Short mmCIF file of C-alpha atoms (C1' of nucleotides) in Angstrom, two decimals:
data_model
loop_
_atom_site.label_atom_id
_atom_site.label_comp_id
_atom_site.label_asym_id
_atom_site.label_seq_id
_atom_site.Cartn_x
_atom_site.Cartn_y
_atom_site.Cartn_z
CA UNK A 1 -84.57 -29.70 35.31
CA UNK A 2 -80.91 -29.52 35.20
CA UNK A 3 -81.48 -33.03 33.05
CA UNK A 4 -82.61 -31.86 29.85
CA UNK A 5 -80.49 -28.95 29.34
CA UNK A 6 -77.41 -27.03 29.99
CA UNK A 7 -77.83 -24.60 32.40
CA UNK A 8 -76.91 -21.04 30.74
CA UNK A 9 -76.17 -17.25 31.91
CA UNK A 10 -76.47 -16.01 28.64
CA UNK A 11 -78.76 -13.14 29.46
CA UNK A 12 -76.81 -12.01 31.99
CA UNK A 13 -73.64 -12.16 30.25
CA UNK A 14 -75.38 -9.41 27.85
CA UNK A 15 -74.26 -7.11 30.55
CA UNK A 16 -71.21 -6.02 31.32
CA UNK A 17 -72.10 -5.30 34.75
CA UNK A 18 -72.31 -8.70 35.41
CA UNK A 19 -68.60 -9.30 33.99
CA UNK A 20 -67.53 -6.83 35.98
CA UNK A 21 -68.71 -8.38 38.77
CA UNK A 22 -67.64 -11.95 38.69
CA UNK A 23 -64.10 -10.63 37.34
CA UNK A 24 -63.87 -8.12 40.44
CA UNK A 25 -64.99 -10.77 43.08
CA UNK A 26 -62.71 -13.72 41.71
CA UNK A 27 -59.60 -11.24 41.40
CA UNK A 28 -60.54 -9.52 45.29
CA UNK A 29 -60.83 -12.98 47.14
CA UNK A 30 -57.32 -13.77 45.05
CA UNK A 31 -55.81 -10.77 46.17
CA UNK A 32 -56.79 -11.44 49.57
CA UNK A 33 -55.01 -14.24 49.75
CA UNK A 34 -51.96 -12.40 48.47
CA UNK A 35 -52.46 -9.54 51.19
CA UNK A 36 -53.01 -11.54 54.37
CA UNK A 37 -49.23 -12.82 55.03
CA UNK A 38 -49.11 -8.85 55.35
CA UNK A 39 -51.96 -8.47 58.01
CA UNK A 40 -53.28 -6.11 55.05
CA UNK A 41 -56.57 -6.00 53.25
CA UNK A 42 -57.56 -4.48 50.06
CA UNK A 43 -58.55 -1.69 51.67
CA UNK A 44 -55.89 -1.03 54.20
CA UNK A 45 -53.41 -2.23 51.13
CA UNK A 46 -54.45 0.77 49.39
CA UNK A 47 -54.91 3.85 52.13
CA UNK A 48 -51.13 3.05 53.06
CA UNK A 49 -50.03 2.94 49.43
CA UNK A 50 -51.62 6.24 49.14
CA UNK A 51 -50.06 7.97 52.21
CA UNK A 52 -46.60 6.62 51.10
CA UNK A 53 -47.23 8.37 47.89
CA UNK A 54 -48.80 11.67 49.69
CA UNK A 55 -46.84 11.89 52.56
CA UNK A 56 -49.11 14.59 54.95
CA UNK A 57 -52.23 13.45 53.31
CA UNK A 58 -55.20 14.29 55.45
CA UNK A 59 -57.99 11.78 55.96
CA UNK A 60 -60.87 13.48 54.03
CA UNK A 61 -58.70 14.12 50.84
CA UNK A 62 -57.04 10.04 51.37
CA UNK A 63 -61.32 9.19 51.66
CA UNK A 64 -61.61 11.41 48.08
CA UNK A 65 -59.46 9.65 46.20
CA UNK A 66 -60.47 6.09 47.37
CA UNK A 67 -64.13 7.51 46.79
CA UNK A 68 -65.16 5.96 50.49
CA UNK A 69 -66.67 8.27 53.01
CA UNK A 70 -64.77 9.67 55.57
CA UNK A 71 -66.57 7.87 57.84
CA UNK A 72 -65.80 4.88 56.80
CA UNK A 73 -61.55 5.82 56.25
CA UNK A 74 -61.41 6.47 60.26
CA UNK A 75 -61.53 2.62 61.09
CA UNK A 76 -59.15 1.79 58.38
CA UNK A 77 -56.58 4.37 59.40
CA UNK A 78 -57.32 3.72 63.01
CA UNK A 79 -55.71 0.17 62.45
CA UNK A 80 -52.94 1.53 60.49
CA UNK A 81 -52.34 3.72 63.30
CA UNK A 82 -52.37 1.20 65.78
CA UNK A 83 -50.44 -1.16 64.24
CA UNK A 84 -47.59 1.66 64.14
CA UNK A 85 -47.43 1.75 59.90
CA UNK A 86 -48.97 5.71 59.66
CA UNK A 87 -48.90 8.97 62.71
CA UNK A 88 -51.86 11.12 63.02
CA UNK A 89 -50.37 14.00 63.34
CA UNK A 90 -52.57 17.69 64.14
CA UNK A 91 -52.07 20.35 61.20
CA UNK A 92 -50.51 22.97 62.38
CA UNK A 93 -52.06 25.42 59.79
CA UNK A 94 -55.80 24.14 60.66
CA UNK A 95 -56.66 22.38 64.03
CA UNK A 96 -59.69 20.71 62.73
CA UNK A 97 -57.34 18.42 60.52
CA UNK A 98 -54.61 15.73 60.90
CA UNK A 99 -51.51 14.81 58.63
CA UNK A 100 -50.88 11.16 57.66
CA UNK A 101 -47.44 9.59 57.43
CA UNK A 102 -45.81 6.77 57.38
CA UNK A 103 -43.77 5.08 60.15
CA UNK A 104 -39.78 3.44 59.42
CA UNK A 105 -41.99 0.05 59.41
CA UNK A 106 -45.26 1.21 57.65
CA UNK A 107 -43.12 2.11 54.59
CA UNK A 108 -40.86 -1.04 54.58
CA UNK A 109 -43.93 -3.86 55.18
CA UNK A 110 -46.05 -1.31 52.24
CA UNK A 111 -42.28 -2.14 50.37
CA UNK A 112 -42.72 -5.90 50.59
CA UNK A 113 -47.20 -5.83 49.92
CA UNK A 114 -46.60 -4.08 47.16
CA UNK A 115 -44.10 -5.90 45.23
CA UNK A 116 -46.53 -8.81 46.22
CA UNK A 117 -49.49 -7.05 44.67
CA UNK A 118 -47.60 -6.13 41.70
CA UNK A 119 -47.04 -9.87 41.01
CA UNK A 120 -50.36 -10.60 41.63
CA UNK A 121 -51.98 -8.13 39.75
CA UNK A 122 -49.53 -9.43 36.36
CA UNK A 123 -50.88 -12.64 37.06
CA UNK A 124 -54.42 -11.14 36.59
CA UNK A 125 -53.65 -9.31 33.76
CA UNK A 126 -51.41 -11.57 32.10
CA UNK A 127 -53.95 -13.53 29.88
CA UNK A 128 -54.99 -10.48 28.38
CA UNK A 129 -53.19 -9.32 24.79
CA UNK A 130 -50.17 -6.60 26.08
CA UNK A 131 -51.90 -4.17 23.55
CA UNK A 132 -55.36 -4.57 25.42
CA UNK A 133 -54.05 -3.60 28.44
CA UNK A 134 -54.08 0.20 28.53
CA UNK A 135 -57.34 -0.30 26.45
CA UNK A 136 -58.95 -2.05 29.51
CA UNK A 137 -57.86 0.24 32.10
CA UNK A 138 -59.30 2.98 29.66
CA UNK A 139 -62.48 1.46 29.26
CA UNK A 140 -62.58 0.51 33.16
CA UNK A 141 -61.94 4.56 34.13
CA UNK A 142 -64.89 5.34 30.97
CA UNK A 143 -67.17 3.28 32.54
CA UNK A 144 -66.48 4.34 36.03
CA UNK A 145 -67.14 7.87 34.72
CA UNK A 146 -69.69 6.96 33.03
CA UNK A 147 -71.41 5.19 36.32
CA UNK A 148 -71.08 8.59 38.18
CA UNK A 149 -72.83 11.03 35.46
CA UNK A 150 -75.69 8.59 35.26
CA UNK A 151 -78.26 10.66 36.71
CA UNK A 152 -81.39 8.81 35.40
CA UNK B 1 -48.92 18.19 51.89
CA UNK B 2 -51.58 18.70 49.71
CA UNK B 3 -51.18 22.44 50.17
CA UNK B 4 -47.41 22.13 47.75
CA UNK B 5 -48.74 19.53 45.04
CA UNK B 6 -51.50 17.62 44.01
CA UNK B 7 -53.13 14.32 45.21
CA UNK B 8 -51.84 11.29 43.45
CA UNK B 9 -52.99 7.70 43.00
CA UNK B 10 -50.57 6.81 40.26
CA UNK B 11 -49.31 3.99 41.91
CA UNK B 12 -52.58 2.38 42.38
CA UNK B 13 -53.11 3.37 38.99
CA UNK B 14 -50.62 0.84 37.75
CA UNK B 15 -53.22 -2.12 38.95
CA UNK B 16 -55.71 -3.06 37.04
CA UNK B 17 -57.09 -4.78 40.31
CA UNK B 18 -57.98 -1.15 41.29
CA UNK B 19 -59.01 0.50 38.25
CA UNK B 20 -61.84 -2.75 38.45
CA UNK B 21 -62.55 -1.95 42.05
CA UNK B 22 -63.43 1.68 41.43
CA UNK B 23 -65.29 1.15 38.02
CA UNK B 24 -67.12 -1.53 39.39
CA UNK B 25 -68.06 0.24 42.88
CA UNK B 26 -69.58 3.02 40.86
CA UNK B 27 -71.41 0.76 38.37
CA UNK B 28 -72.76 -1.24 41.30
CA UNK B 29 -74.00 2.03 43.15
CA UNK B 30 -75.48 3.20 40.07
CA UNK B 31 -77.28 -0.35 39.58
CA UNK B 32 -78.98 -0.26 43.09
CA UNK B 33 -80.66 3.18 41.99
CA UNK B 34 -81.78 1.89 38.97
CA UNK B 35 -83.33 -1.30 40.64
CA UNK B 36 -84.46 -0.35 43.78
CA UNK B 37 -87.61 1.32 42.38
CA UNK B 38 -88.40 -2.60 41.96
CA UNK B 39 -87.94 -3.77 44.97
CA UNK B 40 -85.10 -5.52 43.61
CA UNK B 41 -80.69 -5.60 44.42
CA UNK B 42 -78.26 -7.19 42.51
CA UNK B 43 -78.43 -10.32 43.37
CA UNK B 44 -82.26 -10.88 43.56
CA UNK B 45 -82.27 -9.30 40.29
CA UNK B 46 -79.28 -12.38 38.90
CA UNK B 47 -81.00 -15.31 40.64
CA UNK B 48 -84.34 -14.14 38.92
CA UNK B 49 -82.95 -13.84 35.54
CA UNK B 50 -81.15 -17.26 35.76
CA UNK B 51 -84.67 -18.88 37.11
CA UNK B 52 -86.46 -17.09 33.86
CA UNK B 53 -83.69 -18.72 31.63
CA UNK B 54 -83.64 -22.08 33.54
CA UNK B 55 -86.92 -22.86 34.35
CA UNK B 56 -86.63 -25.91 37.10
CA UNK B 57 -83.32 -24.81 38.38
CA UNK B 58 -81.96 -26.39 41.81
CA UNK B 59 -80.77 -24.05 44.00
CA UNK B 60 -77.50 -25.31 44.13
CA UNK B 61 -77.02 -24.98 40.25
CA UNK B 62 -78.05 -21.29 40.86
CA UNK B 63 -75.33 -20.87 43.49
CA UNK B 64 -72.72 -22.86 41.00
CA UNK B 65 -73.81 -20.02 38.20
CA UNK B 66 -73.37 -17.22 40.32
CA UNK B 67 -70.32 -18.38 41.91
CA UNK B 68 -71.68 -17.70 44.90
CA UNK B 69 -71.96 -20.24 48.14
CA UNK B 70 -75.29 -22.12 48.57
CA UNK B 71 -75.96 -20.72 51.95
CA UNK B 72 -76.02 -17.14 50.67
CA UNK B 73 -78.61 -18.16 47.81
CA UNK B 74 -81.43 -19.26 50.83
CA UNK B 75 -81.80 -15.88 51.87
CA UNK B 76 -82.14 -14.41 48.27
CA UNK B 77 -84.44 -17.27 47.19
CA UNK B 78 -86.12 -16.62 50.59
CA UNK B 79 -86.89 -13.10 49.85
CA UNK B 80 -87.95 -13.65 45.75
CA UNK B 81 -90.71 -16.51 47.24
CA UNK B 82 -92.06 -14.45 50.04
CA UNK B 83 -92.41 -11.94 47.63
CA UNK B 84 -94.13 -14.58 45.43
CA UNK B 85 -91.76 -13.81 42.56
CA UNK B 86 -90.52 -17.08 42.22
CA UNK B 87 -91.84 -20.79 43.30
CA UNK B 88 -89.82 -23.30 45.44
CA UNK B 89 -91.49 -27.04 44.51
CA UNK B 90 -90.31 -30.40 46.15
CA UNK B 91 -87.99 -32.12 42.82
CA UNK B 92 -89.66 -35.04 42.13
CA UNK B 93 -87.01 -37.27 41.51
CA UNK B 94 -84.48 -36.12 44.03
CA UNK B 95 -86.39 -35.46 47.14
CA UNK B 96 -83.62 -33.34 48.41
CA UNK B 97 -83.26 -31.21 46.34
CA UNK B 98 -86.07 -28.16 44.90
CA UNK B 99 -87.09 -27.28 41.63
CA UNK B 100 -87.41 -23.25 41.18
CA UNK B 101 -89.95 -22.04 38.95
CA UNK B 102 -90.51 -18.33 38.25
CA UNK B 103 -94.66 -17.02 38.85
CA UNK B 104 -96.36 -14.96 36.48
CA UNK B 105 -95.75 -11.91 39.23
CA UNK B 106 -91.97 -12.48 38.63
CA UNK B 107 -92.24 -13.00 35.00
CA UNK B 108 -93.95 -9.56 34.82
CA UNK B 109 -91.55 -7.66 37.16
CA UNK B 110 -88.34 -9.27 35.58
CA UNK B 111 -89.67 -8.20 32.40
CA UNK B 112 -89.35 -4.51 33.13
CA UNK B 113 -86.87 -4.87 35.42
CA UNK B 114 -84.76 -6.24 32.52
CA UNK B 115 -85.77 -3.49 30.19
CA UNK B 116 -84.34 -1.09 33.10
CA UNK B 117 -81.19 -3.17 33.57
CA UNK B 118 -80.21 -3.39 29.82
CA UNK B 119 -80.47 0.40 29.26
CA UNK B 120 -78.73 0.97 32.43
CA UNK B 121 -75.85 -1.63 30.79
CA UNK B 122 -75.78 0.32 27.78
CA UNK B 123 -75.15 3.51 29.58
CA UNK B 124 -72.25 1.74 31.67
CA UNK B 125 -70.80 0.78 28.36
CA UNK B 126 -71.51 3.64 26.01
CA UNK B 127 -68.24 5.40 26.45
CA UNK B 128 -65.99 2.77 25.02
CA UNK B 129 -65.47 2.52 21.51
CA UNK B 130 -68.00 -0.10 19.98
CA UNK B 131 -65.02 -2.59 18.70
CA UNK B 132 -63.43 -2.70 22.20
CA UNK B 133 -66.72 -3.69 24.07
CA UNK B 134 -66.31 -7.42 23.39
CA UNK B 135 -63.19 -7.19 23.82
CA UNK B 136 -63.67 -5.76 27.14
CA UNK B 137 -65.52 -8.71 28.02
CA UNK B 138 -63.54 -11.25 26.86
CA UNK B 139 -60.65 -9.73 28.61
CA UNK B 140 -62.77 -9.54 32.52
CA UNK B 141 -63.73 -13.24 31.47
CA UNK B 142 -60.10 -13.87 31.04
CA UNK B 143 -59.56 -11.62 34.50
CA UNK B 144 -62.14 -13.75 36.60
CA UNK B 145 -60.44 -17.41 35.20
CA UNK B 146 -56.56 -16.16 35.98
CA UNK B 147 -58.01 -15.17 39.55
CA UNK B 148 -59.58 -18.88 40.04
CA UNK B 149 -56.75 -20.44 39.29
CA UNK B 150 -54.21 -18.75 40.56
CA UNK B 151 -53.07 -20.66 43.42
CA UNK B 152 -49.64 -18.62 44.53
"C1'" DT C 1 -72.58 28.22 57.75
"C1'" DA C 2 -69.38 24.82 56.18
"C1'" DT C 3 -65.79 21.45 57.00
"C1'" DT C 4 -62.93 17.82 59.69
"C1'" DG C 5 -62.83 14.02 62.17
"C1'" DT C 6 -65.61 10.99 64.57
"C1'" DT C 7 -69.28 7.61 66.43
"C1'" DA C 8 -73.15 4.83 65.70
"C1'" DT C 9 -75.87 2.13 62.88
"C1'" DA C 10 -77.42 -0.59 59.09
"C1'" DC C 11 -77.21 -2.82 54.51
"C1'" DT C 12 -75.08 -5.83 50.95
"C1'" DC C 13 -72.18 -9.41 49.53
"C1'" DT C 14 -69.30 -13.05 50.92
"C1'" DA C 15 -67.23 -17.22 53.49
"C1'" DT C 16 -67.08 -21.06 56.78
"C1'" DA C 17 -68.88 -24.49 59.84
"C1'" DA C 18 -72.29 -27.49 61.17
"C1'" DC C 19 -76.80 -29.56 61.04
"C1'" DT C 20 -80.96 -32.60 58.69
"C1'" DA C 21 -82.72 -35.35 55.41
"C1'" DT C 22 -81.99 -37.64 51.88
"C1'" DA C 23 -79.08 -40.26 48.21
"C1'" DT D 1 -69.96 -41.47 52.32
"C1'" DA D 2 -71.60 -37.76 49.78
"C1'" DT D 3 -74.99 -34.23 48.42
"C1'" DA D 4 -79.08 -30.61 48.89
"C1'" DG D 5 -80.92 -27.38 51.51
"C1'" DT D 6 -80.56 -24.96 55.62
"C1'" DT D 7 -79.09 -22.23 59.91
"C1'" DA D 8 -75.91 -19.51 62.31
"C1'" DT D 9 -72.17 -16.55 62.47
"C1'" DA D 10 -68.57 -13.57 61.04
"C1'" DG D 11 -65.83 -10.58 58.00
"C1'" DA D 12 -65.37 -6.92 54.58
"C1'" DG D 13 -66.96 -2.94 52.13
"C1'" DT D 14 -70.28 0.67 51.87
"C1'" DA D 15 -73.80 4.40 53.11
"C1'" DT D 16 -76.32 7.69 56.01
"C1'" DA D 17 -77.15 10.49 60.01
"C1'" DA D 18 -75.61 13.02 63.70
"C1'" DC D 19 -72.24 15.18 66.76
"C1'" DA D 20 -68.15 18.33 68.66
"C1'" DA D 21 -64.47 21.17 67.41
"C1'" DT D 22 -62.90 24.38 64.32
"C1'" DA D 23 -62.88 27.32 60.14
#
DNA sequence: TATTGTTATACTCTATAACTATA
DNA sequence: TATAGTTATAGAGTATAACAATA
């Protein structure tokens, strides 16, 4: 076919799942653009932005709040690390655990991807009404919620 | 530390880029649980539900739909023919190109599959207020358009 | 026993390049 | 020359299992 008729989505579109997704992977393969002048990816964007807020952060509480496993943070901070932006440093009140901070040039490059981000993510935003906005972000964190209680 | 105050992702907070990222990461885990128990993922799931809707679909007009590249759609249309879910026929007037045609297996297993999908969407989306919930569409539409054509 | 960091491994989704056969 | 389907390959994010050191 393809001749007769328009091709449609429409029963996909029923879901917002499916909104979700096509918003999430047009805005991440935007923002990657945005990121790589940086030598920074969404990810490694977001563990240094989180360190430079929570200077001393250890690794498993930095995997908690970006809900990753710690398995997966090690690689992320491991190139953070060795491209001198964050120190793993021991704790000295428990040896099994390390303190993350930022380097001089970690914080100043995280100084220049941010403000970069920030005008990126206005751009995404920016074609929504200004009094949907914190009505979004509301419904995003309800329905993130809302994704982890589902049990069934 | 994290011994003196408390963990903070404010900063991150103040993208809606990340707000999407986490809602959508839970939503997608939650997804796979609900349709693993038929042997289907995302993706299978959205290429069979466009075939049902489009019967005779080329697989290139599937890829165009789900914004995805044609090379990644061979695998998934792979897997949903070996599994004799959905038909792959010679077009007849194009003889590149295929026709795809859903089987009575596939009819039957998207059936339920969709029943599963919807209630799972209506979970997702049962915490925001009923008058924001097209509104919350419209605005990830809006998202997913600002991302494509923002060229900065 | 439980937790921290770690290694190894695999799965899913995505992107690019290049090929073939047709148009 | 352009397009449809395909193959191959790689990158990015995620998950699970298992381990040594430490609590």
């Amino acid at each position: 076919m393809g001749t007769t008729g328009a091709i449609t989505d429409a029963s996909l579109r029923a879901f917002v799942g499916y909104d979700m997704k096509r918003a999430f992977n047009a805005l991440q393969a935007d923002l990657s653009r945005t990121l790589t002048p940086f030598g920074l990816r969404m990810m490694t964007f977001s563990a240094l932005s989180l360190v430079v807020e929570n200077p001393g952060l250890r690794p498993s509480q930095l995997a908690t709040v970006l809900t990753i496993e710690r398995a997966n943070l090690v690689v992320i901070v491991d190139e953070l690390e060795q491209r001198g932006l964050l120190t793993r440093t021991p704790s000295t009140t428990d040896r099994r655990a390390h303190a993350l901070h930022v380097t001089d040039q970690g914080q100043s490059l995280f100084a220049k991807a941010n403000r970069a981000v920030a005008e990126h993510d206005a751009r995404m935003i920016a074609g929504v009404a200004q009094h949907l906005q914190p009505q979004l972000k509301d419904a995003l964190r309800q329905i993130e919620n809302s994704a982890k209680q589902d049990v069934v």
